[in-house]
Short mmCIF file of C-alpha atoms and ligand atoms in Angstrom, two decimals:
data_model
loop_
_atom_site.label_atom_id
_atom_site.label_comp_id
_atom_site.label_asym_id
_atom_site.label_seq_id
_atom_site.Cartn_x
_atom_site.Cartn_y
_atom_site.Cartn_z
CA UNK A 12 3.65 -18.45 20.15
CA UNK A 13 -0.60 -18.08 19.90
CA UNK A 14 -2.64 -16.71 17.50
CA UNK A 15 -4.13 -13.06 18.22
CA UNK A 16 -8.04 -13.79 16.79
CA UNK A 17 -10.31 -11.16 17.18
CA UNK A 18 -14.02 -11.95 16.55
CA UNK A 19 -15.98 -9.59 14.43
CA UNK A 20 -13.34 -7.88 12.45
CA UNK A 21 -14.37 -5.57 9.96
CA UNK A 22 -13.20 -6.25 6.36
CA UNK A 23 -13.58 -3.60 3.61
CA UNK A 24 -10.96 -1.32 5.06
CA UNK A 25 -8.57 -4.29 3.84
CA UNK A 26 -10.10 -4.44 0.26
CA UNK A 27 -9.11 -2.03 -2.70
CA UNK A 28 -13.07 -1.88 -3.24
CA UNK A 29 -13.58 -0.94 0.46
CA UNK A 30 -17.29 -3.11 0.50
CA UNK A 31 -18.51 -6.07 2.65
CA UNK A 32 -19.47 -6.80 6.36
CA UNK A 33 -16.71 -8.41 9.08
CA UNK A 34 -14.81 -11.40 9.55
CA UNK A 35 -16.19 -13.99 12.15
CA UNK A 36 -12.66 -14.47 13.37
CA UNK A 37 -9.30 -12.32 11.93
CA UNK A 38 -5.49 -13.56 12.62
CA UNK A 39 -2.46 -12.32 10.69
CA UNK A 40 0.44 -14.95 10.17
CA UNK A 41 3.99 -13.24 10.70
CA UNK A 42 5.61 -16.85 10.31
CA UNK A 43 4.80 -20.41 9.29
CA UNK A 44 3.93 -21.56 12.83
CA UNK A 45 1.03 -19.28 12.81
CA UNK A 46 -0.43 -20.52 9.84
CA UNK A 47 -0.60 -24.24 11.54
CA UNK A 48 -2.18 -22.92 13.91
CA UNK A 49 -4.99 -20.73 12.25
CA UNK A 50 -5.75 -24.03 10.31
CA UNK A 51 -5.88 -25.75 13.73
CA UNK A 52 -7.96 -22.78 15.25
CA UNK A 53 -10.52 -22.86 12.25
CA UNK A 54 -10.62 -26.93 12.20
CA UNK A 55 -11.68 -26.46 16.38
CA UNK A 56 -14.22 -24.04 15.37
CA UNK A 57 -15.58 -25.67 12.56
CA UNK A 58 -15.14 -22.92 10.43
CA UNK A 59 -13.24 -22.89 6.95
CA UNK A 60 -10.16 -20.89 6.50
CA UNK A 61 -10.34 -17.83 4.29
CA UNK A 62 -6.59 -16.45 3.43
CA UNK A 63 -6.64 -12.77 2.64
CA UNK A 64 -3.86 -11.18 0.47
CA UNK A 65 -3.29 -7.43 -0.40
CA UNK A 66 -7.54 -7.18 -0.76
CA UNK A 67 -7.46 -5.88 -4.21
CA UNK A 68 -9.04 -9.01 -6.17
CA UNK A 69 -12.22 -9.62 -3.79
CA UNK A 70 -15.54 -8.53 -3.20
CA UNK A 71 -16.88 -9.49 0.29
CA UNK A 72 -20.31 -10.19 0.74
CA UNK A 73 -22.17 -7.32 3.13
CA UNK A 74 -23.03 -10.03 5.72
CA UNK A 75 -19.55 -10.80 5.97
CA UNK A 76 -17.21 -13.99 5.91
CA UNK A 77 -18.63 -16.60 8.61
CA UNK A 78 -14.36 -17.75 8.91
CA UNK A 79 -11.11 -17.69 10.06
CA UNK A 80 -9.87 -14.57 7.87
CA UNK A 81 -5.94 -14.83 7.36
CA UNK A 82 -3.76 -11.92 6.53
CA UNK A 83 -0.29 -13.70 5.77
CA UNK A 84 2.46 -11.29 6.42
CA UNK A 85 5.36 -13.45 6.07
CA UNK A 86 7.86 -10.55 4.97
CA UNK A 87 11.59 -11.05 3.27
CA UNK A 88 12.40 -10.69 -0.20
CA UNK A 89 15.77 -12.22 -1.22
CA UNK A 90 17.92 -12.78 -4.15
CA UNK A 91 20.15 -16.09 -5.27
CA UNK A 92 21.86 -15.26 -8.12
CA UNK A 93 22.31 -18.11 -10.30
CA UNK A 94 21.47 -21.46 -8.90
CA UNK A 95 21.50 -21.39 -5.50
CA UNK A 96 22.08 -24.48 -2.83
CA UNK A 97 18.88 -24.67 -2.28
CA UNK A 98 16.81 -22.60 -4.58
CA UNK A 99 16.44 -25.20 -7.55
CA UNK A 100 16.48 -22.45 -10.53
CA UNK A 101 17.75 -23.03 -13.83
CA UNK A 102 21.25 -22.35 -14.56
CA UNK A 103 21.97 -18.63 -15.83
CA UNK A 104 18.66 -17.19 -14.11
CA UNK A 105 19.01 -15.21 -10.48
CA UNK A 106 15.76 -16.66 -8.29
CA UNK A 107 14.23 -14.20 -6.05
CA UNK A 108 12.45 -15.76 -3.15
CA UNK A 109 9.53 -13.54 -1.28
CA UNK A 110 7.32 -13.95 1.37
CA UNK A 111 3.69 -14.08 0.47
CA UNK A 112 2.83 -10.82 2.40
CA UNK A 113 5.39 -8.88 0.77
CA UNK A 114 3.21 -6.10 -1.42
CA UNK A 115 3.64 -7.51 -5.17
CA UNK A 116 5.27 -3.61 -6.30
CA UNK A 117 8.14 -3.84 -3.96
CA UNK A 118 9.23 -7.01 -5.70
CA UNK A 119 8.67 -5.77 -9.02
CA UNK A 120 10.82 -2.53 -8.08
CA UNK A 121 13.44 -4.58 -6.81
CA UNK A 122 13.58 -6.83 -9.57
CA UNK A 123 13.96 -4.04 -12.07
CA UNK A 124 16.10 -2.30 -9.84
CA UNK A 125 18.66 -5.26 -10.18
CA UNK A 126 18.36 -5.61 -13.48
CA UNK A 127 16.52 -8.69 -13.70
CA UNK A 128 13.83 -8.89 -16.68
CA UNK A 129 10.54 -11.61 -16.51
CA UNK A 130 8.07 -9.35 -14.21
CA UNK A 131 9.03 -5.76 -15.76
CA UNK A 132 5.40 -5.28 -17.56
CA UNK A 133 3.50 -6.75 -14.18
CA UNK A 134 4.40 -3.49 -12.44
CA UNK A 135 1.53 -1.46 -10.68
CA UNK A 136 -0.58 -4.25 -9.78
CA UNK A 137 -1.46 -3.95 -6.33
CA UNK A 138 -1.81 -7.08 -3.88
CA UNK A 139 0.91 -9.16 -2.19
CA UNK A 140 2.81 -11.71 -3.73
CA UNK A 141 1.60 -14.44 -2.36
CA UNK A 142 -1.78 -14.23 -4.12
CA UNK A 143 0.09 -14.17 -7.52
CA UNK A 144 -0.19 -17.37 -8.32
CA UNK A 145 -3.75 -18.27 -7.66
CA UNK A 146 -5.03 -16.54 -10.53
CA UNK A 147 -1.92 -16.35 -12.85
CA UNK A 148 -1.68 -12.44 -12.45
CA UNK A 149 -0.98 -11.19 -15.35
CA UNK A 150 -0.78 -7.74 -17.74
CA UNK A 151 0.89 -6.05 -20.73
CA UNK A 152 2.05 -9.50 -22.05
CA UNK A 153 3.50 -11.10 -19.37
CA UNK A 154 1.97 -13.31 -16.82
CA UNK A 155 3.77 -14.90 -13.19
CA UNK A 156 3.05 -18.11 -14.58
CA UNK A 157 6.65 -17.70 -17.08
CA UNK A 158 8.67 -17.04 -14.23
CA UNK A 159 7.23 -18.82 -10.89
CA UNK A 160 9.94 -21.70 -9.96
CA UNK A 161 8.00 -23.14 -6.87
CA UNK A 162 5.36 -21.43 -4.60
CA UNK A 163 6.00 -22.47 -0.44
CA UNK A 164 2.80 -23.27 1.45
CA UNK A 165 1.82 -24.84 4.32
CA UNK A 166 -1.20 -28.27 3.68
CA UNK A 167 -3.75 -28.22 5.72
CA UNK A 168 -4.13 -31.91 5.92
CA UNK A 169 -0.80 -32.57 7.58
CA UNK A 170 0.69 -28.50 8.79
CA UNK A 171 4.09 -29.53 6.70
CA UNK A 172 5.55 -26.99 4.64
CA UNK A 173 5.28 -27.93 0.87
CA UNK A 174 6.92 -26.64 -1.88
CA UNK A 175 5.56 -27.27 -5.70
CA UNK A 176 7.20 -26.36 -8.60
CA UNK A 177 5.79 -23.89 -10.95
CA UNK A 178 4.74 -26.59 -13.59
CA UNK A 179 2.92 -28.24 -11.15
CA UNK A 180 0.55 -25.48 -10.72
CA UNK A 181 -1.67 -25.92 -13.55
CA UNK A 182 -1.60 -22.53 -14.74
CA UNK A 183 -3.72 -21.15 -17.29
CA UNK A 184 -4.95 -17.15 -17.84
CA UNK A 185 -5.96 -16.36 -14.61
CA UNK A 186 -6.43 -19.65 -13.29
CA UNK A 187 -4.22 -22.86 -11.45
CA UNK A 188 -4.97 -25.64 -9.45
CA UNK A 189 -5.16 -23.49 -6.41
CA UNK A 190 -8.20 -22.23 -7.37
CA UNK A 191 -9.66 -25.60 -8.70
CA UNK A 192 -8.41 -28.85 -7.31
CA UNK A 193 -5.99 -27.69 -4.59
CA UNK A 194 -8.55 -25.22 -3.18
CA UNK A 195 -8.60 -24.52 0.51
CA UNK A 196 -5.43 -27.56 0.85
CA UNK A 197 -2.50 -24.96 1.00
CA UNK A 198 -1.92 -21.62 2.72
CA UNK A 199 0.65 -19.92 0.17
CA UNK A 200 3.73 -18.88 2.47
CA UNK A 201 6.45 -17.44 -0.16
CA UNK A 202 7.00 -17.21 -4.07
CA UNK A 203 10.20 -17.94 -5.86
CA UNK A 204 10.84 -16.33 -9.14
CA UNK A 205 13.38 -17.34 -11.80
CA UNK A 206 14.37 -14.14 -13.44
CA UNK A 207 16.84 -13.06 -16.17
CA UNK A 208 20.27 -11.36 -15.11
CA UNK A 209 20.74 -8.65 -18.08
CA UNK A 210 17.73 -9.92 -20.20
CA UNK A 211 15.86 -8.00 -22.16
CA UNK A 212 12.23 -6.40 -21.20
CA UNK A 213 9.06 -8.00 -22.86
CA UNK A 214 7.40 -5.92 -25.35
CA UNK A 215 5.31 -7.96 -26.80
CA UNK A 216 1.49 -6.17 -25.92
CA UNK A 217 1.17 -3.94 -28.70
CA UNK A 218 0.04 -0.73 -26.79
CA UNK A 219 3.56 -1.07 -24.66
CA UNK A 220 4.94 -1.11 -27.74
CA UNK A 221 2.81 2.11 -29.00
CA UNK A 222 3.54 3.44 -25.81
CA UNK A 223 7.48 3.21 -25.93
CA UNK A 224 7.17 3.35 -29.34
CA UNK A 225 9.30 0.16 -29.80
CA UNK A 226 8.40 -1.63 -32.50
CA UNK A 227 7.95 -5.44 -32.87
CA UNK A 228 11.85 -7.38 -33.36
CA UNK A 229 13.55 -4.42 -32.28
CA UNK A 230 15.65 -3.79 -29.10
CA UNK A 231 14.32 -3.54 -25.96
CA UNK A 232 14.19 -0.61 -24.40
CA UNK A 233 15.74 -0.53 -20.60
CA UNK A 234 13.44 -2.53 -17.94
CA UNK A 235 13.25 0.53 -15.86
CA UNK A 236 11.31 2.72 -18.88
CA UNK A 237 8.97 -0.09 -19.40
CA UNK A 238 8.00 -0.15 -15.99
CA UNK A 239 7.52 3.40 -15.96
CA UNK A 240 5.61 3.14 -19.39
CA UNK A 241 3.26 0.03 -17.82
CA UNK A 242 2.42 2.33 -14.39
CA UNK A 243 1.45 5.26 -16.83
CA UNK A 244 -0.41 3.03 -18.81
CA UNK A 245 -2.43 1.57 -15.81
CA UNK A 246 -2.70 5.11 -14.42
CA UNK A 247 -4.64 6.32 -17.33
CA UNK A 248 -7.21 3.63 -16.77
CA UNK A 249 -7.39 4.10 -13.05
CA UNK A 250 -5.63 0.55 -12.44
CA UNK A 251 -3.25 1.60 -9.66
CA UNK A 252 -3.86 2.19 -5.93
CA UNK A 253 -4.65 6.26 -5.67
CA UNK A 254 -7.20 7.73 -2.74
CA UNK A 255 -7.26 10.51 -5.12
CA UNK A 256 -8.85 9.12 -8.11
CA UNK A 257 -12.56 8.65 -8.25
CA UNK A 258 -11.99 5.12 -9.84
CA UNK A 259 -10.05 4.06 -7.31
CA UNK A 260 -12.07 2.22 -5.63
CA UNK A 261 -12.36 -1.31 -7.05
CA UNK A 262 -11.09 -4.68 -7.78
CA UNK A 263 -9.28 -4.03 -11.21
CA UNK A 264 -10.75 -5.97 -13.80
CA UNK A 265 -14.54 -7.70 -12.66
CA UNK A 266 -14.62 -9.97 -15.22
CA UNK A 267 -12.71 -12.30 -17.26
CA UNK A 268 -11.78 -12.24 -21.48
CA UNK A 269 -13.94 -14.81 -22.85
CA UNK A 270 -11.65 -17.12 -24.35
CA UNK A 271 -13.97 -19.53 -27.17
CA UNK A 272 -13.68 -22.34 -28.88
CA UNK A 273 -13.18 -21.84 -32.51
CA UNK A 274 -16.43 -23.00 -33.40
CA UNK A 275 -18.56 -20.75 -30.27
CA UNK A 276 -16.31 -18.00 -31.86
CA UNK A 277 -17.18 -18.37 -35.67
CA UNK A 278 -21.05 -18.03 -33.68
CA UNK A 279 -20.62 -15.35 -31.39
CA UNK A 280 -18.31 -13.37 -34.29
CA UNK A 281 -21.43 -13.30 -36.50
CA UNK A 282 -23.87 -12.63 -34.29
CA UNK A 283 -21.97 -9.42 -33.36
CA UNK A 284 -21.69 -8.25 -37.31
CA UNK A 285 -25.48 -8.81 -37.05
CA UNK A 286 -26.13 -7.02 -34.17
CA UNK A 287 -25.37 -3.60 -36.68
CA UNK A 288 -22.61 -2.52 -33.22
CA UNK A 289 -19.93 -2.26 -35.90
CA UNK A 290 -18.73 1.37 -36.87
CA UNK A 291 -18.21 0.55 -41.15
CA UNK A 292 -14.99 -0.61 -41.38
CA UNK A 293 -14.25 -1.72 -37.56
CA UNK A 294 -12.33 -4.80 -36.64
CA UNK A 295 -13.80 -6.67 -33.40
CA UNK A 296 -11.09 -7.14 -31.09
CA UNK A 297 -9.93 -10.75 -30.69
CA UNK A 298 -6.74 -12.55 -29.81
CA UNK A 299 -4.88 -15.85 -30.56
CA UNK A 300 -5.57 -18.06 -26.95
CA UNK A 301 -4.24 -21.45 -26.67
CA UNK A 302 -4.92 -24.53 -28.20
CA UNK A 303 -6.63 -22.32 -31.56
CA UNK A 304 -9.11 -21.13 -29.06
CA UNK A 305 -9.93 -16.98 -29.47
CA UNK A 306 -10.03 -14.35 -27.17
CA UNK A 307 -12.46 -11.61 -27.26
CA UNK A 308 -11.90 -8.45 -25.12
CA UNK A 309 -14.84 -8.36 -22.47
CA UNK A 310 -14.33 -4.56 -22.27
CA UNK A 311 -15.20 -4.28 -25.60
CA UNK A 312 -18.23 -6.43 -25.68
CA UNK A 313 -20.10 -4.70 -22.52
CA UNK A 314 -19.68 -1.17 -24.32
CA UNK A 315 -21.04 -2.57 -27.58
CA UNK A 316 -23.91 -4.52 -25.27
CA UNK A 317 -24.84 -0.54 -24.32
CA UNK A 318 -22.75 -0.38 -21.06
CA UNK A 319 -20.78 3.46 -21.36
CA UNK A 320 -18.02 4.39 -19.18
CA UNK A 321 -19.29 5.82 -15.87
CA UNK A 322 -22.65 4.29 -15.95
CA UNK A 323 -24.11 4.09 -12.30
CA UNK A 324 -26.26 1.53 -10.44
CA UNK A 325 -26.60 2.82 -7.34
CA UNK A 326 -23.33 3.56 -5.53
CA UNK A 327 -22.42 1.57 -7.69
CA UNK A 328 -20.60 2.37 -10.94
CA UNK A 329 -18.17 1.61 -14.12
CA UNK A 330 -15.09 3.09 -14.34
CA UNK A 331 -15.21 6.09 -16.43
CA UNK A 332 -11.61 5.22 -17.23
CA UNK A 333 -12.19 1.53 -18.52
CA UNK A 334 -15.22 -0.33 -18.79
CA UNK A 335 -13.83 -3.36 -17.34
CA UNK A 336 -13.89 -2.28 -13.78
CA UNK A 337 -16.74 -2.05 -11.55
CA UNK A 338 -16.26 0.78 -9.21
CA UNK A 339 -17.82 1.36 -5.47
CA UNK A 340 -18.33 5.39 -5.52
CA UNK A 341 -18.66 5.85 -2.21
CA UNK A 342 -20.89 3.76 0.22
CA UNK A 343 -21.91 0.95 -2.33
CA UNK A 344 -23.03 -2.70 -0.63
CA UNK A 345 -21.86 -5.66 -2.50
CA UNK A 346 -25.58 -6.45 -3.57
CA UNK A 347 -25.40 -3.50 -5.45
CA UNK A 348 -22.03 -4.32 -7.28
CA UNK A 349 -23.32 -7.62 -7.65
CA UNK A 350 -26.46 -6.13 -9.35
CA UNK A 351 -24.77 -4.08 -11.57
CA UNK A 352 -22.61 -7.09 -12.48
CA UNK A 353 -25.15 -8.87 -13.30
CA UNK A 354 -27.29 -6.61 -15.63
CA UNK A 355 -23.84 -6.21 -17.46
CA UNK A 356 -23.14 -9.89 -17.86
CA UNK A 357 -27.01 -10.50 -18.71
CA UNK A 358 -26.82 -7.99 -21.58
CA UNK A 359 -23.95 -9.37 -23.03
CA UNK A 360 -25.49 -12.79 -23.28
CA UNK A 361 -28.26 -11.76 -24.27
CA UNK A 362 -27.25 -9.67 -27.52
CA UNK A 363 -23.95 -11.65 -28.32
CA UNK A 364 -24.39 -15.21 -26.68
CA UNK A 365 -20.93 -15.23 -24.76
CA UNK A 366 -21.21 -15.81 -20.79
CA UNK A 367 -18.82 -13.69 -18.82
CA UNK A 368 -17.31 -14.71 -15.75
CA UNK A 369 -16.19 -12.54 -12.69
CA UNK A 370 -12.44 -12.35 -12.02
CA UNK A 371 -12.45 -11.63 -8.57
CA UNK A 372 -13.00 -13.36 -5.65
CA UNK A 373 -16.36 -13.71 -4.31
CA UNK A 374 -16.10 -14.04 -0.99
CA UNK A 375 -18.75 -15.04 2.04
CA UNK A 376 -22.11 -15.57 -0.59
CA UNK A 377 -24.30 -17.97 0.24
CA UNK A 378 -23.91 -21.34 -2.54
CA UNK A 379 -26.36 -20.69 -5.29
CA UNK A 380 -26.42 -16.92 -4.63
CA UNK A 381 -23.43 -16.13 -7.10
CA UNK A 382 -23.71 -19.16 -9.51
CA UNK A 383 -24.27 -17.49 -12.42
CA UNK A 384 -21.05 -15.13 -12.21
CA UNK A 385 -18.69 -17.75 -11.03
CA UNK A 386 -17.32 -21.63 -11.16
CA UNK A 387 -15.82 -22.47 -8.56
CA UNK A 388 -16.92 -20.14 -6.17
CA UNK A 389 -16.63 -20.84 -2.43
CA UNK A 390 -17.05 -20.56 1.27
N1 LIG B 406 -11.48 -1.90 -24.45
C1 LIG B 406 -12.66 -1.26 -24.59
N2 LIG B 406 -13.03 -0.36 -23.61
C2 LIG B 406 -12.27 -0.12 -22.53
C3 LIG B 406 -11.04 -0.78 -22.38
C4 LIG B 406 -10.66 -1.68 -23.35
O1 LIG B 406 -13.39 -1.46 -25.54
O2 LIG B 406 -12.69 0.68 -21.68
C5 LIG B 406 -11.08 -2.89 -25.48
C6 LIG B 406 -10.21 -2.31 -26.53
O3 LIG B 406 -10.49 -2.97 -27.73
C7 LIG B 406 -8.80 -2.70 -26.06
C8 LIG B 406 -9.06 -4.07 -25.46
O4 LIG B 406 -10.35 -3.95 -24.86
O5 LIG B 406 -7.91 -2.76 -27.11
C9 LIG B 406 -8.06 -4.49 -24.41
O6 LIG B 406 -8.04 -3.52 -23.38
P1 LIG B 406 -6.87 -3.47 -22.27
O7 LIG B 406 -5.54 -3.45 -22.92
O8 LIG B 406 -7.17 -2.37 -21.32
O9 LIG B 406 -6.96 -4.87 -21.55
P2 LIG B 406 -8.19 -5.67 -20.94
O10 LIG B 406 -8.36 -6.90 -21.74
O11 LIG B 406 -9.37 -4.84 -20.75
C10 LIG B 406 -6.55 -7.06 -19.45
C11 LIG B 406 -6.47 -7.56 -18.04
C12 LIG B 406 -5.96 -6.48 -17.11
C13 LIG B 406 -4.59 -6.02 -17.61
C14 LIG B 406 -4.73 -5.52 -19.06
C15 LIG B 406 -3.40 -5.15 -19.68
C16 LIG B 406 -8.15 -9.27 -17.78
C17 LIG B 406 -9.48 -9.64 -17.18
N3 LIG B 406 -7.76 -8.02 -17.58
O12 LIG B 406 -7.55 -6.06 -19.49
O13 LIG B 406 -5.80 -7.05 -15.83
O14 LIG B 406 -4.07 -4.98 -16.80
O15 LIG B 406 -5.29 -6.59 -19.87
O16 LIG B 406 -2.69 -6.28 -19.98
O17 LIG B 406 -7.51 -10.11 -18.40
C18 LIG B 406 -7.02 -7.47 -13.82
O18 LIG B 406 -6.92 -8.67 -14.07
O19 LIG B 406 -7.62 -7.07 -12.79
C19 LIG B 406 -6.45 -6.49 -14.73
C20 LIG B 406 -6.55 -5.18 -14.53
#
């Protein structure tokens, strides 16, 4: 077989926040083969290798990605019950293996249409699966990190198919190694998932539990009513796929919950009662993060920094469903998201002292130009 690369391939059609210029070179990967041979392709070219998922974590920069631009499609999504021959699950779970280009939904659907319980509160996130483990996706108290049992991919040093158990990925909240250490080594090719045959639904966020009004130790309510529950939750904030809402267009949530140290937090916790942002009596949201660290809602902290819902920069624009979510309303470049980014993250250091960090991928910037709303950024 040979590649199809086109030159010149426009990319914000293929991103949820429909912004940024073309692709130097575009390939989609129906199979393994293909992937050796876009690495081979880029390595002749002297270009890096940019995989491309479902599009709905990235913002592409409007001059465009100077790369090889990879859509895996490898398609299939099957399931082992118990511990299959050569699947490597624990005993008493049922593994479900998909291919990385499988949309993310489908396996959720399938999963809770079989009864299995560990990905029940992820539904309505849209992207494929194989981008779910590069940043840990995770919502309404569950993250892929629980139930990932290895992740397939393809190294670039050598074109062998690898496949790493889900300890081995280093995850952390929305982070692992393949965004650190192992970036750019592996093309992700399929996901295995150790599920729960019969087990009970997580319902552990407390607005699920509001929302199915389940309270905390009691039983579960059926994984097919939390799933429902989680898509009308994420409807109501304009965080799933739908031409028809104004929101629609973006990249979920632009930046990261600053998780703190507990001495940064005793700082930045004080600073906001001083600021005079508190309503009399109102608690500042924070959560319990590993390793005693806290977790303060960034959502939170840009409205109290003087950021309302449905503010506009431009074409710009937050949500006017939640103020996590930077919205293109029609027409917006990625300087101007960028921009508007960057006045929000600027006011929130300034007034509370706590540096947030953009979630999504920035793709195709030149190094230096995004430094100050990413580690780790690239290409
Ligand atoms: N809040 C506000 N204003 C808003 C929204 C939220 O002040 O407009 C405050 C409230 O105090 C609220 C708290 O933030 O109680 C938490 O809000 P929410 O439950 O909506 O969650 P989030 O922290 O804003 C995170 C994830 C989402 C995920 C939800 C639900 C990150 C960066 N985002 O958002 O993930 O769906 O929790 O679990 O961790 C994504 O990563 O793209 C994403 C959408």
């Amino acid at each position: 077989m040979s590649l199809d690369v086109r030159e010149s391939v426009p990319l914000a059609p293929l991103t949820t926040l429909g912004v940024g210029g073309p692709a130097r070179y575009f390939a989609e990967a129906a199979e393994e083969a293909a992937v050796v041979e876009a690495f081979r392709f880029a390595e002749a070219r002297g270009v890096p290798l940019f995989v491309l998922g479902g599009g709905s974590n990235l913002l592409i920069a409007d001059r465009g990605v100077d790369a090889l631009v990879l859509r895996v499609r490898v398609r299939g999504i099957e399931l082992l019950r118990g511990r299959g021959e050569d699947g490597g699950g624990e005993a008493g779970r049922a593994l479900v293996r998909a291919g990385a280009g499988e949309a993310w939904d489908d396996l959720v659907a399938r999963s809770v249409a079989e009864g299995l319980a560990g990905v029940e509160c992820l539904s309505g996130i849209p992207g494929d699966v194989g981008a779910t483990p590069i940043q840990n996706v995770g919502a309404y108290g569950q993250e892929v990190a629980e139930t990932i049992a290895e992740v397939r991919a393809i190294e670039r040093a050598t074109g062998a198919a690898v496949v790493i158990a889900g300890p081995e990925c280093g995850f952390g909240y929305r982070d692992s190694r393949f965004k650190r250490a192992w970036r750019g080594r592996y093309v992700i090719t399929a996901v295995t998932f150790a599920l729960r045959p019969g087990g009970a639904a997580t319902v552990r966020y407390p607005e699920l539990q509001r929302a199915l009004a389940a309270p905390a130790g009691g039983a579960a309510p059926p994984l097919g009513e939390v799933r429902s529950a989680v898509i009308a939750l994420r409807r109501g904030k304009s965080m799933v796929l739908d031409p028809a809402d104004e929101n629609g267009r973006s990249a979920g949530s632009f930046f990261m919950n600053p998780t703190l140290a507990p001495g940064a937090a005793a700082a930045v916790l004080a600073r906001i009662e001083a600021a005079g942002v508190l309503a009399p009596g109102e608690a500042i949201p924070r959560y319990p993060a590993d390793g005693g660290r806290v977790k303060l809602s960034a959502a939170w902290l840009i409205e109290r920094a003087g950021f309302a819902k449905g503010t506009r920069h431009g074409a710009a624009g937050i949500s006017t469903r939640h103020t996590l979510a930077l919205v293109n309303r029609g027409g917006a470049t990625a300087e101007e998201l960028l921009g508007l980014a960057r006045r929000v993250r600027r006011a929130v250091l300034d007034r509370f002292g706590v540096a947030l960090s953009a979630e999504p991928d920035l793709v195709g910037f030149a190094p230096g130009e995004i430094d100050d709303l990413v580690s780790g950024a690239h290409l």
